[in-house]
PDB file of C-alpha atoms in Angstrom:
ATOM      1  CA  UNK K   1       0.000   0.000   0.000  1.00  0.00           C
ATOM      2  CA  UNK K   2       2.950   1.997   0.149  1.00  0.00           C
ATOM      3  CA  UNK K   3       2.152   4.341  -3.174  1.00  0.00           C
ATOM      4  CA  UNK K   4       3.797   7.880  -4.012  1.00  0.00           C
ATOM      5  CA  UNK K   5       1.050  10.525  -4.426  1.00  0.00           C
ATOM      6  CA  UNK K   6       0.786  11.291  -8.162  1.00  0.00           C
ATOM      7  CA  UNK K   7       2.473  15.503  -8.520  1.00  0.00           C
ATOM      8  CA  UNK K   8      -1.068  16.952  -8.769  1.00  0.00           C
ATOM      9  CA  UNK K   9      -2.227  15.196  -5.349  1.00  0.00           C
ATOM     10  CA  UNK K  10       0.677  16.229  -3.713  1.00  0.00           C
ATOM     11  CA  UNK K  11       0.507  19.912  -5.057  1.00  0.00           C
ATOM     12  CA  UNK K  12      -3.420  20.035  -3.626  1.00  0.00           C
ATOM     13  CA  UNK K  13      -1.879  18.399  -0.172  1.00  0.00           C
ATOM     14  CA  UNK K  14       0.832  21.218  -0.153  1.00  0.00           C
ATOM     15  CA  UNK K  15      -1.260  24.252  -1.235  1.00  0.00           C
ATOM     16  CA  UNK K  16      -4.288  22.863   1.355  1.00  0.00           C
ATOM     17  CA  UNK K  17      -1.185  23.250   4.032  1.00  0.00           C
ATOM     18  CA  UNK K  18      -0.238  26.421   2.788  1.00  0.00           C
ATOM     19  CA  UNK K  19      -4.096  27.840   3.110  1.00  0.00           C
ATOM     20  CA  UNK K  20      -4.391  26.407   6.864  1.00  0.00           C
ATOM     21  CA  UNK K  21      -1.116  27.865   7.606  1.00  0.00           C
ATOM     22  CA  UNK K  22      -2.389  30.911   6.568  1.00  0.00           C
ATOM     23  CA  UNK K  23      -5.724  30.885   8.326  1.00  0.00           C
ATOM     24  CA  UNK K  24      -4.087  30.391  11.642  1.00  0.00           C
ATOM     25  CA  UNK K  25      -1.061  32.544  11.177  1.00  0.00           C
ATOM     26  CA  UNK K  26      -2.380  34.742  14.108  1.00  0.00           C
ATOM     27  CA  UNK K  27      -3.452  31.611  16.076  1.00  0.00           C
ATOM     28  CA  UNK K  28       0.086  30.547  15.498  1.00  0.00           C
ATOM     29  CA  UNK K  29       1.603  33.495  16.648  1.00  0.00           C
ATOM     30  CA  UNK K  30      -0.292  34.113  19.660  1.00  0.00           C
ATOM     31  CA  UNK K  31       0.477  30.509  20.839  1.00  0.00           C
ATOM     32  CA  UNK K  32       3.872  30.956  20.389  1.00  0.00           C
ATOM     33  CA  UNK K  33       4.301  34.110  22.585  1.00  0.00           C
ATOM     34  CA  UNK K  34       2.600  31.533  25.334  1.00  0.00           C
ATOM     35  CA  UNK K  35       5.845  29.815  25.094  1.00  0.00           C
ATOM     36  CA  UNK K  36       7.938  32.244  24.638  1.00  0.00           C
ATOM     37  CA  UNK K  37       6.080  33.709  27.959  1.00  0.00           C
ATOM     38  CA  UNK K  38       6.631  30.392  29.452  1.00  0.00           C
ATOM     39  CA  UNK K  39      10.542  30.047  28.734  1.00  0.00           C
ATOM     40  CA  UNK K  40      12.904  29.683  31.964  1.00  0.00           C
ATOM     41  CA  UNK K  41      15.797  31.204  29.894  1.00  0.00           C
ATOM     42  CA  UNK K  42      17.896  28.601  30.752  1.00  0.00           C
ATOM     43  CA  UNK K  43      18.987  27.339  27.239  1.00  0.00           C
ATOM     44  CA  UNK K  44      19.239  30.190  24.507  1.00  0.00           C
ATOM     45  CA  UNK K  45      19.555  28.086  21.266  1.00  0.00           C
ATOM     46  CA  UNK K  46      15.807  26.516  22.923  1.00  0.00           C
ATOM     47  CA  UNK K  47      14.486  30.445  22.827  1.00  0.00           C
ATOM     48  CA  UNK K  48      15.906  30.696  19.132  1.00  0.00           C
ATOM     49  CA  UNK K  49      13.980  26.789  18.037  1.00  0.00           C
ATOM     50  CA  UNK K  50      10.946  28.569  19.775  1.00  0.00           C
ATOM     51  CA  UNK K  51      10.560  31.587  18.284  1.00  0.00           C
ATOM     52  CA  UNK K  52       7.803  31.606  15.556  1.00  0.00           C
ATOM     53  CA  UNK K  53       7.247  34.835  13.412  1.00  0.00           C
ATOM     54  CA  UNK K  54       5.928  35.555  10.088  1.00  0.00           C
ATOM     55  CA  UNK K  55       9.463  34.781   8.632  1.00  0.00           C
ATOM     56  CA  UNK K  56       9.477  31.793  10.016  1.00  0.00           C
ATOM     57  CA  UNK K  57       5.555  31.147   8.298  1.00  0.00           C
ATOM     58  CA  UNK K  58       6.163  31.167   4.729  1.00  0.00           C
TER      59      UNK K  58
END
């Protein structure tokens, strides 16, 4: 059962992603700052994997 998704499925699969992504771009965001609120500070390269801006969305 282990079949590769023909270049026009996985296009749809991709762009559907891209949409959702978009649609919760503030949800996204606003969840991040939670952790980023929630961060002890202890490890800095942690805070840097954490951080989630629109940069980091595309």
């Amino acid at each position: 059962m282990s079949q590769l998704l023909s270049i026009e499925k996985r296009n749809a699969v991709l762009n559907r992603m891209a949409e959702l992504l978009e649609q919760e771009r503030a949800n996204i965001k606003s969840a991040n700052q939670q952790d980023l609120a929630n961060y002890s500070g202890g490890d800095l390269a942690m805070k840097k994997r954490l951080l989630v801006d629109d940069e980091n969305l595309q």
